[in-house]
Amino acid sequence: MKKTWNDPTLKPSDITPEDVYINRRHFLKMGAIGLGVVALTACGVETTKNEVGQTEPDYSKLDELGDPATSFEAIAGYNNFYEFSLGKEEVAPLAAKMTVRPWEVAVEGMVNRPRTFLIEDILAMFPREERVYRMRCVEGWSMVIPWLGFPLAAILKEVEPTSEARYVRFVSATLPDSMPGLRNPAFPWPYTEGLRLDEAMHDLTLISTGLYGKELPNQNGAPLRLVVPWKYGFKSIKSIVKIQLTAEQPDTLWSSVAPNEYGFYSNVNPGKPHPRWSQETERRIGEFKRRETIMFNGYAESVAGLYAGMDLDQYF
Ligand SMILES: Nc1nc2c(c(=O)[nH]1)N[C@H]1C(S)=C(S)[C@@H](COP(=O)(O)O)O[C@H]1N2
Ligand SMILES: [Mo]
């Protein structure tokens, strides 16, 4: 029986038959290598501003679907971080001026043991592991990123959420001296995001403090950012200074800017078009051809149960 896009038991294999999947991957792999060679021939070995999206993926780091990690140059050179700039390739040079030490993160609200952690405490207390995750931006591009981090659940357990806590709210730093984008009045700064507590406690949900085995580049949200791989990229809030446990669903920056376009859940869902564009396909940075977007970004087996019985058209 054919499953509909919002069937919580949907798996990637239900959407793309395995044989098509493997052939397409093989084709794309060859395409990516081809592009890498073209880029080298045309522009020399140095990675220049205009070719970050064409640098070769790292075939020594694969996600669990067998896809290679996007190049470090692209991950650290093509960024959304509106506190700095709306220009993806302008973010990294501006963010280089952000100071990420000292850094404190307050974890507070409906918890028994509120605590302000120094970034050094966090690095010492929570052992980090590498997780190779897909990241799918709501704009229609994606990357595969080898994060270093630890489950958000570890830090939440440390502060002991009370029985009334239902949601987690996250707040980014506002550093006017280094973040010229804060002067853009189109956005209600600070950048805020939120998760339901069970989403926040899910083992896939990470606090990342690094990537490619190194410290997090500033432009990727140093010194610590959220990573929620089954949701659109904007949920993965950067440079966090506050984590609050709440009873009510928190407002988020994007849902207050455009509530009809960016819902609280924002699960990757190829069947739910953005009001202004389709979400059925995506451009994997470093690849030539667009590929199909997968329900819950390919993590349905682990996370669909969180939304059992929910109408994903209403709770988008
Ligand atoms: N504070 C903050 N967090 C943010 C953003 C932002 O503008 N400000 N952009 C979001 C969006 S739209 C995406 S796609 C990802 C991009 O993460 P990356 O640059 O590490 O790939 O960060 C998200 N987190
Ligand atoms: Mo995004």
Coordinates of C-alpha atoms and ligand atoms in Angstrom, one line a residue:
M1 CA 0.0 0.0 0.0
K2 CA 1.3 3.4 -0.9
K3 CA 1.9 5.7 2.1
T4 CA 1.0 9.3 2.0
W5 CA 3.7 11.9 2.8
N6 CA 2.4 12.5 6.3
D7 CA 2.2 8.9 7.3
P8 CA 4.4 8.8 10.4
T9 CA 5.8 5.3 9.4
L10 CA 7.1 6.7 6.2
K11 CA 10.7 5.7 5.5
P12 CA 13.1 7.1 2.8
S13 CA 12.8 3.8 1.0
D14 CA 9.0 4.3 0.7
I15 CA 9.7 7.5 -1.3
T16 CA 12.6 6.5 -3.5
P17 CA 12.9 2.8 -4.4
E18 CA 16.3 1.5 -3.3
D19 CA 17.6 0.8 -6.9
V20 CA 16.8 4.3 -8.1
Y21 CA 18.3 5.7 -5.0
I22 CA 21.7 3.9 -5.5
N23 CA 21.9 4.7 -9.2
R24 CA 21.1 8.4 -8.6
R25 CA 23.7 8.5 -5.8
H26 CA 26.3 7.0 -8.1
F27 CA 25.5 9.5 -10.8
L28 CA 25.7 12.4 -8.4
K29 CA 29.0 11.2 -7.0
M30 CA 30.5 11.3 -10.5
G31 CA 28.9 14.7 -11.1
A32 CA 30.4 16.1 -8.0
I33 CA 33.9 14.9 -8.8
G34 CA 33.5 16.3 -12.3
L35 CA 32.6 19.7 -10.9
G36 CA 35.5 19.6 -8.5
V37 CA 37.9 19.0 -11.4
V38 CA 36.3 21.8 -13.4
A39 CA 36.6 24.2 -10.5
L40 CA 40.3 23.3 -10.0
T41 CA 41.0 23.8 -13.7
A42 CA 39.2 27.1 -14.0
C43 CA 40.3 28.7 -10.8
G44 CA 43.4 27.1 -9.4
V45 CA 43.8 25.2 -6.1
E46 CA 42.8 28.1 -3.8
T47 CA 39.2 28.1 -2.8
T48 CA 37.8 31.4 -3.9
K49 CA 34.7 33.3 -2.8
N50 CA 32.7 32.1 -5.7
E51 CA 33.3 28.4 -5.7
V52 CA 32.6 27.4 -2.1
G53 CA 29.5 25.5 -3.3
Q54 CA 31.6 23.6 -5.8
T55 CA 34.4 22.3 -3.6
E56 CA 34.6 18.5 -3.5
P57 CA 32.7 16.5 -0.8
D58 CA 34.7 14.4 1.7
Y59 CA 34.2 10.8 0.9
S60 CA 35.9 9.7 4.1
K61 CA 33.0 11.0 6.1
L62 CA 29.6 9.6 5.1
D63 CA 26.1 10.0 6.6
E64 CA 24.1 6.9 7.3
L65 CA 22.5 7.0 3.8
G66 CA 26.0 6.8 2.3
D67 CA 26.3 10.4 1.2
P68 CA 29.6 12.2 1.7
A69 CA 30.2 15.2 3.9
T70 CA 30.0 18.6 2.2
S71 CA 33.5 20.2 2.0
F72 CA 34.7 22.2 5.0
E73 CA 35.1 25.2 2.7
A74 CA 31.4 25.2 1.8
I75 CA 30.2 24.5 5.3
A76 CA 32.3 27.4 6.6
G77 CA 31.9 29.7 3.6
Y78 CA 28.2 29.6 2.8
N79 CA 26.2 30.6 5.9
N80 CA 23.0 31.9 7.1
F81 CA 23.6 34.1 10.1
Y82 CA 21.5 37.2 9.8
E83 CA 23.1 38.9 12.8
F84 CA 26.1 39.4 10.5
S85 CA 24.7 39.7 7.0
L86 CA 22.0 38.4 4.6
G87 CA 24.8 37.6 2.2
K88 CA 25.9 34.0 2.7
E89 CA 29.5 34.5 1.7
E90 CA 29.8 37.8 3.6
V91 CA 29.1 36.1 7.0
A92 CA 32.4 34.3 7.5
P93 CA 34.7 37.4 7.2
L94 CA 32.3 39.5 9.4
A95 CA 32.0 36.7 12.0
A96 CA 35.8 36.4 12.3
K97 CA 35.6 39.6 14.5
M98 CA 33.1 38.1 17.0
T99 CA 34.6 37.3 20.4
V100 CA 33.5 33.9 21.7
R101 CA 35.5 34.0 25.0
P102 CA 34.5 34.5 27.8
W103 CA 31.1 32.9 27.0
E104 CA 28.3 32.0 29.4
V105 CA 25.1 30.1 28.8
A106 CA 22.2 30.5 31.3
V107 CA 20.0 27.4 31.6
E108 CA 16.9 28.5 33.6
G109 CA 13.1 28.7 33.9
M110 CA 11.1 25.7 35.0
V111 CA 14.1 23.7 36.3
N112 CA 15.1 22.6 39.8
R113 CA 18.7 23.5 39.4
P114 CA 19.2 26.6 37.2
R115 CA 22.8 27.2 36.3
T116 CA 24.9 29.5 34.3
F117 CA 27.6 27.4 32.5
L118 CA 30.9 28.8 31.3
I119 CA 31.8 27.4 27.9
E120 CA 34.8 25.7 29.6
D121 CA 32.4 23.9 32.0
I122 CA 30.4 22.7 29.1
L123 CA 33.4 21.4 27.2
A124 CA 34.7 19.6 30.3
M125 CA 31.3 18.2 31.5
F126 CA 29.8 16.7 28.3
P127 CA 31.9 14.3 26.2
R128 CA 31.6 15.1 22.5
E129 CA 31.0 12.7 19.7
E130 CA 31.0 13.1 15.9
R131 CA 27.6 13.0 14.2
V132 CA 27.4 13.3 10.4
Y133 CA 24.0 14.9 9.8
R134 CA 22.1 16.3 6.8
M135 CA 21.1 19.9 7.1
R136 CA 18.2 21.1 4.9
C137 CA 17.6 24.8 4.7
V138 CA 14.0 25.9 4.1
E139 CA 15.4 27.9 1.1
G140 CA 16.0 24.6 -0.7
W141 CA 19.7 23.8 -0.3
S142 CA 21.3 21.2 1.9
M143 CA 24.6 20.0 3.2
V144 CA 26.0 17.0 5.1
I145 CA 27.9 18.2 8.1
P146 CA 30.2 16.2 10.5
W147 CA 29.4 17.9 13.8
L148 CA 31.1 17.5 17.1
G149 CA 28.7 17.7 19.9
F150 CA 26.7 16.1 22.7
P151 CA 22.9 15.5 23.1
L152 CA 21.1 18.5 24.4
A153 CA 19.4 16.1 26.8
A154 CA 22.6 15.8 28.8
I155 CA 22.6 19.5 29.7
L156 CA 18.8 19.5 30.4
K157 CA 19.2 16.5 32.7
E158 CA 21.8 18.5 34.6
V159 CA 19.3 21.3 35.4
E160 CA 16.4 19.0 36.1
P161 CA 13.3 20.3 34.3
T162 CA 10.2 20.4 36.6
S163 CA 7.1 18.5 35.8
E164 CA 5.5 21.7 34.4
A165 CA 8.2 22.2 31.8
R166 CA 6.8 21.5 28.3
Y167 CA 9.0 23.5 25.9
V168 CA 12.5 24.8 25.6
R169 CA 13.3 28.3 24.4
F170 CA 16.7 29.3 23.0
V171 CA 18.2 32.8 22.6
S172 CA 21.2 33.8 20.5
A173 CA 23.8 36.4 21.5
T174 CA 23.4 40.0 20.5
L175 CA 26.9 41.6 20.1
P176 CA 26.3 45.0 18.5
D177 CA 30.1 45.6 18.1
S178 CA 30.6 42.7 15.8
M179 CA 27.1 42.0 14.4
P180 CA 26.1 44.7 11.9
G181 CA 23.0 42.8 10.9
L182 CA 21.4 43.7 14.3
R183 CA 20.8 47.1 12.8
N184 CA 18.4 45.5 10.3
P185 CA 15.0 46.5 11.7
A186 CA 13.2 43.8 9.7
F187 CA 13.9 41.3 12.5
P188 CA 12.8 41.3 16.2
W189 CA 16.3 40.6 17.7
P190 CA 17.5 38.5 19.5
Y191 CA 17.2 35.4 17.3
T192 CA 15.1 33.0 19.3
E193 CA 14.0 29.4 18.7
G194 CA 12.0 26.7 20.5
L195 CA 11.4 23.0 20.7
R196 CA 8.9 20.8 22.5
L197 CA 10.6 19.2 25.5
D198 CA 10.4 15.7 24.0
E199 CA 12.0 17.0 20.8
A200 CA 14.7 18.6 22.9
M201 CA 15.3 15.4 24.8
H202 CA 15.5 13.3 21.6
D203 CA 18.9 11.7 21.1
L204 CA 19.3 13.2 17.6
T205 CA 19.1 16.7 19.0
L206 CA 22.6 18.0 19.6
I207 CA 24.5 20.9 21.1
S208 CA 27.4 21.3 18.7
T209 CA 30.7 22.9 19.6
G210 CA 32.7 21.8 16.6
L211 CA 32.7 20.4 13.1
Y212 CA 35.3 18.5 11.0
G213 CA 37.0 17.6 14.3
K214 CA 37.8 21.3 15.0
E215 CA 36.2 24.0 17.1
L216 CA 33.1 25.5 15.6
P217 CA 34.0 28.3 13.2
N218 CA 32.3 31.6 14.3
Q219 CA 30.1 31.7 11.2
N220 CA 28.7 28.3 12.1
G221 CA 27.5 29.5 15.5
A222 CA 30.5 29.4 17.9
P223 CA 31.0 28.6 20.6
L224 CA 27.8 26.5 20.8
R225 CA 24.7 26.0 18.7
L226 CA 21.7 23.8 18.4
V227 CA 21.4 21.1 15.7
V228 CA 18.0 19.5 15.0
P229 CA 18.6 17.5 11.8
W230 CA 15.0 16.6 11.0
K231 CA 13.8 20.2 11.0
Y232 CA 14.6 23.1 8.6
G233 CA 18.0 24.6 9.2
F234 CA 16.6 27.8 10.8
K235 CA 15.6 25.8 13.9
S236 CA 19.3 25.1 14.6
I237 CA 20.0 28.4 16.4
K238 CA 23.5 29.7 16.6
S239 CA 25.7 31.2 19.3
I240 CA 23.4 30.4 22.2
V241 CA 23.4 32.5 25.4
K242 CA 20.2 31.3 27.1
I243 CA 18.1 28.1 27.3
Q244 CA 14.8 28.5 29.1
L245 CA 12.4 25.8 30.1
T246 CA 8.8 27.0 29.7
A247 CA 5.2 25.7 30.1
E248 CA 3.9 27.6 27.0
Q249 CA 5.1 27.2 23.4
P250 CA 7.6 30.0 23.0
D251 CA 7.6 32.6 20.2
T252 CA 10.4 32.2 17.6
L253 CA 12.0 34.8 15.5
W254 CA 10.8 33.3 12.2
S255 CA 7.3 32.5 13.3
S256 CA 6.8 36.1 14.5
V257 CA 8.2 37.5 11.2
A258 CA 6.0 35.3 9.0
P259 CA 3.7 32.9 10.9
N260 CA 2.1 31.6 7.7
E261 CA 5.5 30.7 6.3
Y262 CA 7.5 29.4 9.3
G263 CA 5.6 27.3 11.8
F264 CA 6.8 26.3 15.3
Y265 CA 7.5 22.7 14.2
S266 CA 9.2 23.3 10.8
N267 CA 9.8 19.6 10.3
V268 CA 11.4 18.9 6.9
N269 CA 8.3 17.9 4.8
P270 CA 8.5 17.6 1.0
G271 CA 4.7 17.4 0.9
K272 CA 4.1 20.8 2.5
P273 CA 5.1 23.5 0.1
H274 CA 6.4 26.8 1.5
P275 CA 3.8 29.4 0.4
R276 CA 6.3 30.8 -2.1
W277 CA 8.1 27.7 -3.3
S278 CA 7.9 23.9 -3.5
Q279 CA 9.8 21.8 -0.9
E280 CA 9.9 18.7 -3.0
T281 CA 13.6 18.9 -4.1
E282 CA 16.8 20.5 -2.8
R283 CA 20.3 21.4 -4.1
R284 CA 22.9 19.5 -2.1
I285 CA 25.8 21.9 -2.0
G286 CA 28.7 20.5 -4.1
E287 CA 26.3 18.5 -6.4
F288 CA 25.1 19.3 -9.9
K289 CA 21.6 18.0 -10.0
R290 CA 18.8 18.6 -7.5
R291 CA 17.7 15.7 -5.4
E292 CA 14.5 14.8 -3.8
T293 CA 13.8 16.0 -0.3
I294 CA 13.0 13.2 2.2
M295 CA 10.3 13.3 4.9
F296 CA 11.8 14.4 8.2
N297 CA 15.0 14.9 6.2
G298 CA 15.5 11.1 6.3
Y299 CA 15.2 10.7 10.1
A300 CA 11.5 9.5 10.0
E301 CA 12.3 6.2 11.6
S302 CA 13.7 7.9 14.7
V303 CA 11.4 10.9 15.0
A304 CA 8.0 10.3 13.3
G305 CA 6.7 8.9 16.6
L306 CA 7.0 12.3 18.2
Y307 CA 4.2 13.5 15.9
A308 CA 1.9 10.5 16.0
G309 CA -1.7 11.6 15.6
M310 CA -0.8 15.2 14.8
D311 CA -2.1 16.8 11.6
L312 CA 1.2 17.9 10.0
D313 CA -0.6 20.3 7.7
Q314 CA -1.9 22.2 10.7
Y315 CA 1.2 21.8 12.9
F316 CA 3.8 22.7 10.3
Ligands
LIG1 N1 21.3 33.1 15.5 C1 21.1 32.6 14.3 N2 21.0 31.2 14.1 C2 20.7 30.7 12.9 C3 20.5 31.6 11.8 C4 20.7 33.0 12.0 O1 20.5 33.8 11.0 N3 20.9 33.4 13.2 N4 20.2 31.1 10.5 C5 19.6 29.7 10.5 C6 19.5 29.1 9.2 S1 18.4 29.8 8.1 C7 20.3 28.1 8.8 S2 20.0 27.3 7.3 C8 21.4 27.6 9.6 C9 22.7 27.6 8.8 O2 23.7 27.0 9.6 P1 25.2 27.0 8.9 O3 25.6 28.3 8.5 O4 26.1 26.5 10.1 O5 25.2 26.0 7.8 O6 21.6 28.3 10.8 C10 20.4 28.7 11.4 N5 20.7 29.4 12.7
MO2 MO 18.0 28.2 6.5

